[in-house]
Short mmCIF file of C-alpha atoms and ligand atoms in Angstrom, two decimals:
data_model
loop_
_atom_site.label_atom_id
_atom_site.label_comp_id
_atom_site.label_asym_id
_atom_site.label_seq_id
_atom_site.Cartn_x
_atom_site.Cartn_y
_atom_site.Cartn_z
CA VAL A 849 8.45 27.00 -55.14
CA ARG A 850 5.60 29.43 -55.85
CA ARG A 851 3.50 28.11 -58.59
CA ARG A 852 1.74 30.62 -60.75
CA GLY A 853 0.49 29.61 -64.10
CA GLY A 854 -0.10 31.65 -67.30
CA ARG A 855 3.29 33.07 -67.87
CA GLY A 856 6.22 31.94 -69.87
CA ASP A 857 8.54 29.47 -68.13
CA GLU A 858 11.56 31.66 -68.71
CA GLU A 859 10.06 34.66 -66.92
CA LYS A 860 8.80 32.51 -64.08
CA GLY A 861 12.13 31.03 -63.56
CA GLU A 862 13.76 34.40 -63.27
CA GLU A 863 11.10 35.67 -60.83
CA GLU A 864 11.63 32.75 -58.50
CA GLU A 865 15.29 33.29 -58.56
CA GLU A 866 14.84 36.92 -57.74
CA GLU A 867 12.50 36.12 -54.92
CA GLU A 868 14.92 33.82 -53.20
CA GLN A 869 17.53 36.55 -53.11
CA GLU A 870 15.25 39.00 -51.42
CA GLU A 871 15.33 38.66 -47.67
CA VAL A 872 14.49 41.01 -44.91
CA LEU A 873 15.61 40.03 -41.43
CA PRO A 874 13.16 40.66 -38.49
CA ALA A 875 15.84 42.84 -36.82
CA GLU A 876 15.87 45.09 -39.93
CA THR A 877 12.05 45.53 -39.86
CA SER A 878 12.26 46.32 -36.18
CA LEU A 879 14.88 48.96 -36.75
CA LEU A 880 13.02 50.36 -39.73
CA ASN A 881 9.88 50.82 -37.63
CA LYS A 882 11.96 52.55 -34.96
CA LEU A 883 13.43 54.87 -37.44
CA ILE A 884 10.18 55.87 -39.05
CA ARG A 885 8.11 56.01 -35.86
CA THR A 886 7.11 59.43 -34.61
CA SER A 887 4.64 58.54 -31.86
CA LEU A 888 3.25 55.88 -29.55
CA VAL A 889 1.26 52.89 -30.88
CA GLU A 890 -1.85 52.69 -28.72
CA SER A 891 -3.98 49.65 -27.89
CA CYS A 892 -7.56 49.74 -26.69
CA HIS A 893 -6.94 46.68 -24.64
CA ASP A 894 -5.78 46.76 -20.92
CA VAL A 895 -2.58 45.24 -19.77
CA GLU A 896 -2.99 41.70 -18.72
CA ILE A 897 -1.03 40.18 -15.83
CA LEU A 898 -0.33 36.60 -16.77
CA GLN A 899 1.69 35.58 -13.74
CA ARG A 900 2.67 37.31 -10.62
CA ASP A 901 4.39 36.86 -7.31
CA PRO A 902 1.55 36.79 -4.79
CA ASN A 903 3.74 38.38 -2.25
CA SER A 904 4.42 41.60 -4.07
CA PRO A 905 2.08 44.50 -4.20
CA LEU A 906 0.75 45.31 -7.67
CA TYR A 907 -0.30 48.75 -8.80
CA SER A 908 -0.33 50.90 -11.82
CA ILE A 909 0.44 54.63 -12.04
CA ARG A 910 -1.17 57.42 -14.03
CA SER A 911 1.56 59.95 -14.02
CA PHE A 912 5.37 59.88 -14.02
CA GLU A 913 5.42 61.88 -10.75
CA GLU A 914 3.96 58.92 -8.90
CA LEU A 915 7.21 57.00 -9.62
CA PRO A 916 10.35 57.04 -7.40
CA LEU A 917 12.33 58.99 -10.08
CA LYS A 918 15.07 61.53 -9.61
CA LYS A 919 14.21 65.05 -10.73
CA GLU A 920 16.76 64.88 -13.57
CA LEU A 921 14.96 61.94 -15.09
CA LEU A 922 11.53 63.56 -14.80
CA LYS A 923 13.03 66.62 -16.61
CA GLY A 924 14.35 64.31 -19.28
CA ILE A 925 10.98 62.71 -19.69
CA TYR A 926 9.21 65.94 -20.14
CA MET A 927 11.84 67.19 -22.55
CA MET A 928 10.95 64.09 -24.68
CA GLY A 929 7.44 65.35 -24.75
CA PHE A 930 6.04 62.44 -22.79
CA ASN A 931 3.12 63.81 -20.81
CA ARG A 932 1.99 60.55 -19.22
CA PRO A 933 3.01 56.97 -19.11
CA SER A 934 1.91 54.66 -22.02
CA LYS A 935 -0.35 51.63 -21.15
CA ILE A 936 2.61 49.27 -20.79
CA GLN A 937 4.52 51.83 -18.86
CA GLU A 938 1.70 52.40 -16.39
CA THR A 939 1.96 48.80 -15.25
CA ALA A 940 5.58 47.92 -15.94
CA LEU A 941 7.39 50.98 -14.48
CA PRO A 942 6.19 50.63 -10.78
CA MET A 943 7.24 46.95 -10.99
CA MET A 944 10.56 47.73 -12.58
CA LEU A 945 11.40 50.43 -10.10
CA ALA A 946 10.02 48.60 -7.00
CA TYR A 947 12.04 47.65 -3.88
CA PRO A 948 13.02 44.90 -3.49
CA PRO A 949 13.64 44.64 -7.22
CA GLN A 950 11.28 42.37 -9.21
CA ASN A 951 11.92 40.33 -12.30
CA LEU A 952 9.62 41.13 -15.24
CA ILE A 953 8.75 39.70 -18.66
CA ALA A 954 6.71 42.13 -20.75
CA GLN A 955 5.23 41.71 -24.13
CA SER A 956 3.62 44.36 -26.28
CA GLN A 957 3.81 45.23 -29.95
CA SER A 958 6.54 47.49 -31.17
CA GLY A 959 5.95 51.26 -30.54
CA THR A 960 4.11 50.85 -27.28
CA GLY A 961 6.89 52.34 -25.03
CA LYS A 962 8.94 49.36 -23.84
CA THR A 963 12.35 50.89 -24.75
CA ALA A 964 11.58 54.12 -22.94
CA ALA A 965 10.39 52.15 -19.93
CA PHE A 966 13.59 50.04 -19.52
CA VAL A 967 15.88 52.90 -20.32
CA LEU A 968 14.26 54.80 -17.46
CA ALA A 969 14.72 51.78 -15.20
CA MET A 970 18.44 51.60 -16.06
CA LEU A 971 18.89 55.32 -15.52
CA SER A 972 17.04 55.13 -12.25
CA ARG A 973 18.76 52.04 -10.81
CA VAL A 974 22.42 52.85 -11.32
CA ASN A 975 24.45 54.48 -8.59
CA ALA A 976 25.99 57.41 -10.48
CA THR A 977 28.70 58.03 -7.80
CA GLU A 978 30.17 54.56 -8.44
CA LYS A 979 32.30 54.20 -11.63
CA TYR A 980 31.94 50.61 -12.79
CA PRO A 981 29.43 48.67 -14.86
CA GLN A 982 26.16 48.07 -13.07
CA CYS A 983 23.58 47.52 -15.86
CA LEU A 984 23.79 45.31 -18.85
CA CYS A 985 21.42 45.57 -21.79
CA LEU A 986 21.30 43.07 -24.68
CA ALA A 987 19.94 43.76 -28.17
CA PRO A 988 19.94 41.53 -31.21
CA THR A 989 22.01 43.75 -33.49
CA TYR A 990 24.62 46.52 -33.55
CA GLU A 991 21.92 49.08 -34.93
CA LEU A 992 19.38 48.07 -32.41
CA ALA A 993 21.84 48.50 -29.54
CA LEU A 994 22.80 51.95 -30.71
CA GLN A 995 19.16 52.84 -31.12
CA ILE A 996 18.57 52.07 -27.42
CA GLY A 997 21.64 54.11 -26.53
CA ASN A 998 20.21 57.04 -28.49
CA VAL A 999 16.96 56.82 -26.35
CA MET A 1000 19.11 56.72 -23.25
CA GLU A 1001 21.11 59.77 -24.23
CA SER A 1002 17.97 61.70 -24.75
CA ILE A 1003 16.00 60.70 -21.64
CA GLY A 1004 19.20 60.77 -19.54
CA ARG A 1005 20.45 64.15 -20.84
CA PHE A 1006 20.29 65.70 -17.34
CA CYS A 1007 21.92 62.74 -15.70
CA ALA A 1008 25.48 64.10 -16.06
CA ASP A 1009 27.14 61.42 -13.99
CA ILE A 1010 25.83 58.44 -15.75
CA ARG A 1011 27.90 57.09 -18.53
CA LEU A 1012 27.18 54.56 -21.19
CA THR A 1013 29.27 52.36 -23.46
CA TYR A 1014 28.56 49.83 -26.33
CA ALA A 1015 29.63 46.22 -26.41
CA VAL A 1016 29.34 45.98 -30.11
CA ARG A 1017 31.54 44.79 -32.99
CA GLY A 1018 34.39 47.16 -33.68
CA ASN A 1019 34.40 48.59 -30.12
CA ARG A 1020 37.49 47.00 -28.88
CA VAL A 1021 38.57 46.78 -25.21
CA PRO A 1022 41.99 45.24 -24.50
CA GLN A 1023 42.29 43.03 -21.45
CA GLY A 1024 42.99 45.10 -18.37
CA THR A 1025 40.77 48.01 -19.50
CA VAL A 1026 39.03 49.52 -16.48
CA LEU A 1027 35.47 50.36 -17.49
CA LYS A 1028 34.12 53.45 -15.81
CA GLU A 1029 30.76 53.40 -17.46
CA GLN A 1030 27.77 52.30 -15.32
CA ILE A 1031 25.67 51.09 -18.21
CA ILE A 1032 26.73 48.71 -21.13
CA ILE A 1033 24.42 48.16 -24.00
CA GLY A 1034 25.51 45.55 -26.51
CA THR A 1035 24.97 42.49 -28.66
CA PRO A 1036 25.22 39.03 -26.97
CA GLY A 1037 28.44 37.95 -28.82
CA THR A 1038 30.53 41.03 -28.04
CA MET A 1039 29.10 41.17 -24.46
CA LEU A 1040 30.16 37.57 -23.98
CA ASP A 1041 33.56 38.50 -25.16
CA TRP A 1042 33.89 41.54 -22.78
CA CYS A 1043 32.66 39.47 -19.86
CA PHE A 1044 34.54 36.14 -20.28
CA LYS A 1045 37.50 36.66 -22.70
CA GLN A 1046 38.56 40.22 -22.03
CA LYS A 1047 37.25 40.08 -18.60
CA VAL A 1048 36.58 43.80 -18.39
CA VAL A 1049 33.15 43.41 -16.71
CA ASP A 1050 32.66 41.96 -13.24
CA LEU A 1051 29.40 40.25 -13.59
CA LYS A 1052 29.08 39.87 -9.92
CA LYS A 1053 28.56 43.61 -9.64
CA ILE A 1054 25.69 43.81 -12.15
CA THR A 1055 22.44 44.77 -10.50
CA LEU A 1056 20.15 45.06 -13.50
CA PHE A 1057 20.13 42.86 -16.69
CA VAL A 1058 17.84 43.85 -19.63
CA LEU A 1059 17.17 41.71 -22.63
CA ASP A 1060 15.27 43.42 -25.46
CA GLU A 1061 13.61 41.98 -28.49
CA ALA A 1062 13.57 38.38 -27.21
CA ASP A 1063 11.59 37.13 -30.20
CA ILE A 1064 14.31 38.36 -32.54
CA MET A 1065 17.01 36.90 -30.32
CA ILE A 1066 15.64 33.46 -30.56
CA ASP A 1067 15.10 33.66 -34.33
CA THR A 1068 18.76 34.63 -34.90
CA GLN A 1069 21.37 31.94 -34.69
CA GLY A 1070 23.36 31.68 -31.58
CA LEU A 1071 22.00 34.86 -29.84
CA ALA A 1072 19.69 33.02 -27.41
CA GLY A 1073 22.51 30.70 -26.24
CA GLN A 1074 25.01 33.52 -25.77
CA SER A 1075 22.41 35.54 -23.78
CA ILE A 1076 21.75 32.53 -21.54
CA ARG A 1077 25.54 32.19 -20.89
CA ILE A 1078 25.74 35.75 -19.78
CA GLN A 1079 22.66 35.57 -17.62
CA ARG A 1080 23.90 32.40 -15.85
CA ALA A 1081 26.93 34.23 -14.60
CA LEU A 1082 24.95 36.99 -12.96
CA PRO A 1083 24.30 37.01 -9.24
CA LYS A 1084 20.91 35.75 -7.96
CA SER A 1085 20.03 39.22 -6.71
CA CYS A 1086 20.42 40.84 -10.09
CA GLN A 1087 17.03 42.20 -11.39
CA MET A 1088 16.20 40.65 -14.83
CA LEU A 1089 13.91 42.34 -17.31
CA LEU A 1090 12.88 40.80 -20.65
CA PHE A 1091 10.96 42.37 -23.42
CA SER A 1092 9.32 41.07 -26.62
CA ALA A 1093 6.99 42.28 -29.33
CA THR A 1094 5.47 38.86 -29.75
CA PHE A 1095 4.97 36.00 -27.42
CA LYS A 1096 4.77 32.54 -29.11
CA ALA A 1097 5.54 29.44 -27.08
CA THR A 1098 9.21 29.45 -27.98
CA VAL A 1099 9.71 33.00 -26.86
CA ARG A 1100 7.85 32.30 -23.65
CA GLU A 1101 10.04 29.29 -22.94
CA PHE A 1102 13.21 31.28 -23.51
CA ALA A 1103 11.95 34.17 -21.44
CA GLU A 1104 11.26 31.79 -18.52
CA ARG A 1105 14.79 30.37 -18.80
CA ILE A 1106 16.31 33.79 -18.61
CA VAL A 1107 14.07 35.32 -15.98
CA SER A 1108 13.29 33.49 -12.75
CA ASN A 1109 10.11 34.19 -10.74
CA PRO A 1110 8.93 36.84 -13.12
CA ILE A 1111 5.85 38.97 -13.20
CA MET A 1112 4.58 38.54 -16.67
CA ILE A 1113 2.53 41.14 -18.30
CA MET A 1114 1.15 41.62 -21.83
CA LEU A 1115 -0.69 44.12 -23.90
CA ARG A 1116 -2.86 42.82 -26.66
CA GLU A 1117 -2.60 44.29 -30.10
CA ASP A 1118 -5.75 45.91 -31.52
CA GLU A 1119 -7.40 43.61 -34.02
CA LEU A 1120 -7.32 44.53 -37.67
CA THR A 1121 -10.68 44.63 -39.43
CA LEU A 1122 -11.75 44.83 -43.01
CA SER A 1123 -15.21 46.33 -42.14
CA ASN A 1124 -14.44 49.75 -43.33
CA ILE A 1125 -12.37 48.86 -46.35
CA ARG A 1126 -13.86 48.63 -49.80
CA GLN A 1127 -12.23 45.82 -51.72
CA TYR A 1128 -12.16 45.57 -55.48
CA PHE A 1129 -10.80 42.78 -57.68
CA PHE A 1130 -9.87 43.17 -61.31
CA VAL A 1131 -9.43 40.11 -63.44
CA CYS A 1132 -6.74 40.73 -66.06
CA ARG A 1133 -5.12 38.60 -68.69
CA SER A 1134 -1.55 39.77 -68.39
CA ARG A 1135 0.87 42.07 -66.61
CA GLU A 1136 0.32 44.71 -69.26
CA GLU A 1137 -3.37 44.53 -68.75
CA LYS A 1138 -2.95 44.85 -65.00
CA TYR A 1139 -0.90 47.94 -65.66
CA GLU A 1140 -3.60 49.38 -67.88
CA ALA A 1141 -6.13 48.83 -65.11
CA LEU A 1142 -3.79 50.49 -62.64
CA CYS A 1143 -3.40 53.54 -65.00
CA ASN A 1144 -7.21 53.80 -65.20
CA ILE A 1145 -7.48 54.09 -61.46
CA TYR A 1146 -4.36 56.22 -61.03
CA GLY A 1147 -6.37 59.38 -60.88
CA SER A 1148 -8.31 58.12 -57.93
CA ILE A 1149 -5.33 56.51 -56.18
CA THR A 1150 -3.37 59.72 -56.17
CA ILE A 1151 -6.21 61.55 -54.37
CA GLY A 1152 -4.93 59.91 -51.22
CA GLN A 1153 -1.62 58.08 -50.78
CA ALA A 1154 -1.33 54.73 -52.35
CA MET A 1155 0.88 51.70 -51.72
CA ILE A 1156 1.38 49.21 -54.55
CA PHE A 1157 2.53 45.74 -53.62
CA CYS A 1158 4.30 43.44 -56.01
CA GLN A 1159 5.24 39.83 -55.57
CA THR A 1160 8.85 40.18 -56.59
CA ARG A 1161 11.48 42.80 -56.94
CA ARG A 1162 11.63 42.29 -60.65
CA SER A 1163 7.92 43.17 -61.12
CA ALA A 1164 8.26 46.10 -58.58
CA ASP A 1165 11.12 47.42 -60.75
CA TRP A 1166 9.23 46.89 -63.95
CA LEU A 1167 6.18 48.75 -62.57
CA ALA A 1168 8.25 51.65 -61.27
CA VAL A 1169 9.91 52.07 -64.67
CA ALA A 1170 6.65 51.89 -66.47
CA MET A 1171 4.92 54.44 -64.27
CA THR A 1172 7.89 56.74 -64.25
CA GLN A 1173 8.06 56.65 -68.14
CA ASP A 1174 4.44 57.59 -68.16
CA GLY A 1175 5.24 60.68 -66.07
CA HIS A 1176 4.13 59.52 -62.58
CA GLN A 1177 6.23 60.15 -59.49
CA VAL A 1178 6.70 57.06 -57.57
CA ALA A 1179 8.94 55.80 -54.78
CA ILE A 1180 10.19 52.25 -54.54
CA LEU A 1181 10.96 50.20 -51.54
CA THR A 1182 13.01 47.04 -52.14
CA ALA A 1183 15.12 44.90 -49.83
CA GLU A 1184 18.50 45.74 -51.47
CA LEU A 1185 18.36 49.25 -50.05
CA THR A 1186 20.01 49.75 -46.71
CA VAL A 1187 17.65 50.18 -43.71
CA ALA A 1188 18.50 53.88 -43.47
CA HIS A 1189 17.70 54.28 -47.17
CA ARG A 1190 14.48 52.46 -46.75
CA ALA A 1191 13.43 54.62 -43.74
CA ASN A 1192 14.18 57.68 -45.82
CA VAL A 1193 11.95 56.38 -48.74
CA ILE A 1194 9.13 55.81 -46.24
CA GLN A 1195 9.55 59.13 -44.47
CA ARG A 1196 9.43 60.96 -47.83
CA PHE A 1197 6.32 59.09 -48.69
CA ARG A 1198 4.70 59.83 -45.35
CA SER A 1199 5.43 63.53 -45.64
CA GLY A 1200 3.58 63.44 -49.08
CA LYS A 1201 6.74 63.97 -51.24
CA GLU A 1202 5.54 60.96 -53.33
CA LYS A 1203 1.98 59.86 -53.59
CA VAL A 1204 2.67 56.37 -54.60
CA LEU A 1205 4.98 53.82 -52.96
CA ILE A 1206 5.70 50.57 -54.79
CA ALA A 1207 7.00 47.83 -52.48
CA THR A 1208 7.76 44.10 -52.66
CA ASN A 1209 5.89 41.76 -50.38
CA VAL A 1210 8.89 40.70 -48.49
CA CYS A 1211 10.16 44.22 -47.99
CA ALA A 1212 6.87 45.65 -46.81
CA ARG A 1213 6.00 42.89 -44.29
CA GLY A 1214 5.62 44.32 -40.86
CA ILE A 1215 6.12 47.95 -41.78
CA ASP A 1216 3.84 50.57 -40.30
CA VAL A 1217 2.02 52.53 -42.91
CA GLN A 1218 -1.18 53.32 -41.26
CA GLN A 1219 -2.02 56.59 -43.02
CA VAL A 1220 -2.13 55.02 -46.45
CA THR A 1221 -5.72 55.32 -47.83
CA ILE A 1222 -5.44 53.11 -50.97
CA VAL A 1223 -3.80 49.72 -51.35
CA VAL A 1224 -3.18 48.10 -54.65
CA ASN A 1225 -2.15 44.46 -54.80
CA PHE A 1226 -0.52 44.19 -58.14
CA SER A 1227 -0.68 40.55 -57.41
CA LEU A 1228 -2.28 38.82 -54.50
CA PRO A 1229 -0.06 37.61 -51.75
CA THR A 1230 0.35 33.86 -51.84
CA ASN A 1231 2.31 31.27 -49.80
CA LEU A 1232 4.76 28.74 -51.14
CA GLN A 1233 1.89 26.31 -52.03
CA GLY A 1234 0.30 29.05 -54.11
CA GLU A 1235 -2.58 29.50 -51.60
CA PRO A 1236 -3.66 32.92 -50.62
CA ASP A 1237 -1.59 34.40 -47.74
CA PHE A 1238 -4.51 35.65 -45.64
CA GLU A 1239 -2.48 37.18 -42.89
CA THR A 1240 -0.42 39.36 -45.32
CA TYR A 1241 -3.57 40.34 -47.20
CA LEU A 1242 -5.21 41.46 -43.89
CA HIS A 1243 -2.04 43.26 -42.72
CA ARG A 1244 -1.71 45.13 -45.96
CA ILE A 1245 -5.21 46.37 -46.24
CA GLY A 1246 -6.71 46.09 -42.74
CA ARG A 1247 -7.17 48.88 -40.27
CA THR A 1248 -7.65 48.91 -36.51
CA GLY A 1249 -11.23 49.65 -35.70
CA ARG A 1250 -9.96 52.23 -33.15
CA PHE A 1251 -8.97 54.68 -35.77
CA GLY A 1252 -12.03 54.09 -37.80
CA LYS A 1253 -10.23 55.06 -40.93
CA SER A 1254 -11.79 53.78 -44.12
CA GLY A 1255 -9.77 52.68 -47.10
CA ILE A 1256 -10.00 51.24 -50.47
CA ALA A 1257 -8.09 48.11 -51.82
CA PHE A 1258 -7.69 47.13 -55.45
CA SER A 1259 -6.38 43.74 -56.25
CA MET A 1260 -5.35 42.67 -59.74
CA VAL A 1261 -5.71 38.99 -60.44
CA GLU A 1262 -4.94 36.88 -63.51
CA SER A 1263 -7.78 34.89 -64.88
CA GLN A 1264 -6.38 31.62 -63.61
CA ASP A 1265 -6.11 33.05 -60.11
CA VAL A 1266 -9.78 33.98 -59.64
CA ALA A 1267 -10.12 31.00 -57.23
CA LEU A 1268 -7.80 32.89 -54.86
CA VAL A 1269 -10.32 35.76 -54.62
CA GLU A 1270 -13.06 33.29 -53.64
CA MET A 1271 -10.84 31.79 -51.02
CA ILE A 1272 -10.03 35.17 -49.54
CA GLU A 1273 -13.60 36.13 -49.46
CA GLU A 1274 -14.63 32.82 -47.81
CA HIS A 1275 -11.79 32.95 -45.27
CA PHE A 1276 -12.56 36.46 -43.95
CA ARG A 1277 -16.31 35.71 -43.88
CA ALA A 1278 -15.65 32.58 -41.89
CA HIS A 1279 -13.36 34.54 -39.46
CA GLY A 1280 -15.99 36.98 -38.75
CA ARG A 1281 -14.09 39.97 -40.26
CA ALA A 1282 -16.77 41.99 -41.92
CA TRP A 1283 -16.40 41.65 -45.66
CA GLN A 1284 -17.10 44.45 -48.14
CA GLY A 1285 -15.69 43.16 -51.31
CA THR A 1286 -16.86 43.89 -54.75
CA ARG A 1287 -15.77 41.79 -57.68
CA GLU A 1288 -15.45 43.45 -60.97
CA PRO A 1289 -15.63 40.96 -63.84
CA ASP A 1290 -13.73 43.12 -66.25
CA THR A 1291 -10.90 45.59 -66.23
CA PRO A 1292 -12.15 49.20 -65.54
P1 ADP B 1022 8.87 50.06 -28.07
O1 ADP B 1022 10.17 49.86 -27.42
O2 ADP B 1022 7.76 49.36 -27.49
O3 ADP B 1022 8.96 49.83 -29.57
P2 ADP B 1022 9.40 52.90 -27.76
O4 ADP B 1022 9.82 53.01 -26.30
O5 ADP B 1022 10.42 52.95 -28.72
O6 ADP B 1022 8.45 51.63 -27.96
O7 ADP B 1022 8.30 54.06 -28.00
C1 ADP B 1022 7.68 54.25 -29.27
C2 ADP B 1022 7.55 55.73 -29.51
O8 ADP B 1022 6.76 56.35 -28.55
C3 ADP B 1022 8.93 56.45 -29.47
O9 ADP B 1022 8.87 57.46 -30.49
C4 ADP B 1022 8.92 57.02 -28.15
O10 ADP B 1022 9.68 58.26 -28.02
C5 ADP B 1022 7.46 57.39 -27.85
N1 ADP B 1022 7.03 57.24 -26.40
C6 ADP B 1022 7.47 56.30 -25.48
N2 ADP B 1022 6.78 56.51 -24.35
C7 ADP B 1022 6.06 57.59 -24.44
C8 ADP B 1022 5.10 58.34 -23.57
N3 ADP B 1022 4.87 57.95 -22.34
N4 ADP B 1022 4.42 59.33 -24.15
C9 ADP B 1022 4.65 59.75 -25.47
N5 ADP B 1022 5.46 59.10 -26.26
C10 ADP B 1022 6.14 58.01 -25.88
#
């Protein structure tokens, strides 16, 4: 239970209750980022090869023309506006398209071009003249499966003979159905059903198996086990490709169970830094005083675009109402909105329709809002023990050095929480992240 002093017990109790209700699943955050993303996420690092088959040649490519791709696919790639392969694609694509086929485990942060890469591999590997399932692709949720399908329809728009179907809830296939589609994208549960219960897929004929978002799969009850059951029934010669945005030990173990003798590649994420961020802390006595402080800086926050983070949905709602009543135009992002609705809120904010976006901690975690210039912590992020949540703090206000963008962060702290500011300051100094904080003893 989060412990924060200084407020009436009644209010605290309600906030805690509120907080427990708000939950954002990792699959939702992933989908949201896909929906709002308009371009590649770049990294200044090079792709690292962690493990490789010493017998297979290894090379990377600089242009799509160097790959053994059909002309329909090249045309599709250029129609997408892709001029050259992304960093992960430069290394992964030649391996994925090699003969004899190679197994691959690839990790890179979301937005770096993994989906486009394996979609190309699937479209490239299938034999379009044969009308039966040849490629299986697993994703953690219905929406993520459909999202992959959308990418496939776009890149493969000139591949008239290739057909795709979805093994997802609601898409029923009675026993005895003869599937003519070469590619099936689906969730593990329904795919398992199609393969073993309805028996509409002959697993012996599958030549390419793709598992996407492995880190989300292992965090979601049952999906990892179902994926392994499908994978076990595939022929030894079937090519296996696995992708993940993160690569903690559990993901790596799972990946190695799914993919035998893999080449393993990863692309490091650019480090976030605080060196070009000015950080201000305002010590306030109450929520109302925080609001006053916020209003005083409002003029400066609306020069750029600002994001205001609140600890709970209740305080986000309270703040949105207060600001709206005072004539400000604000957008609000909370977890009870559907993912599509949240994507819409973010897109409007990105296009400048609203200058201020109020979000709850939980809801904003992991969302890509790089272009924001000003961040306001209406309260500092803390963990369940009431200690500062350094990682969240860094993610909210940090920037990658690469883009060299500067920013300003304002944090409101109640008098009894001043120690948190000291802990944050000390933490980032100790971790060598350049610190540029200024502590204001009073409200502005
Ligand atoms: P990931 O699967 O790693 O999250 P995606 O394949 O979805 O990444 O790609 C992220 C974004 O970049 C998408 O909008 C996609 O259309 C775009 N993209 C992918 N590959 C390229 C490329 N080679 N050049 C330009 N844009 C690309």
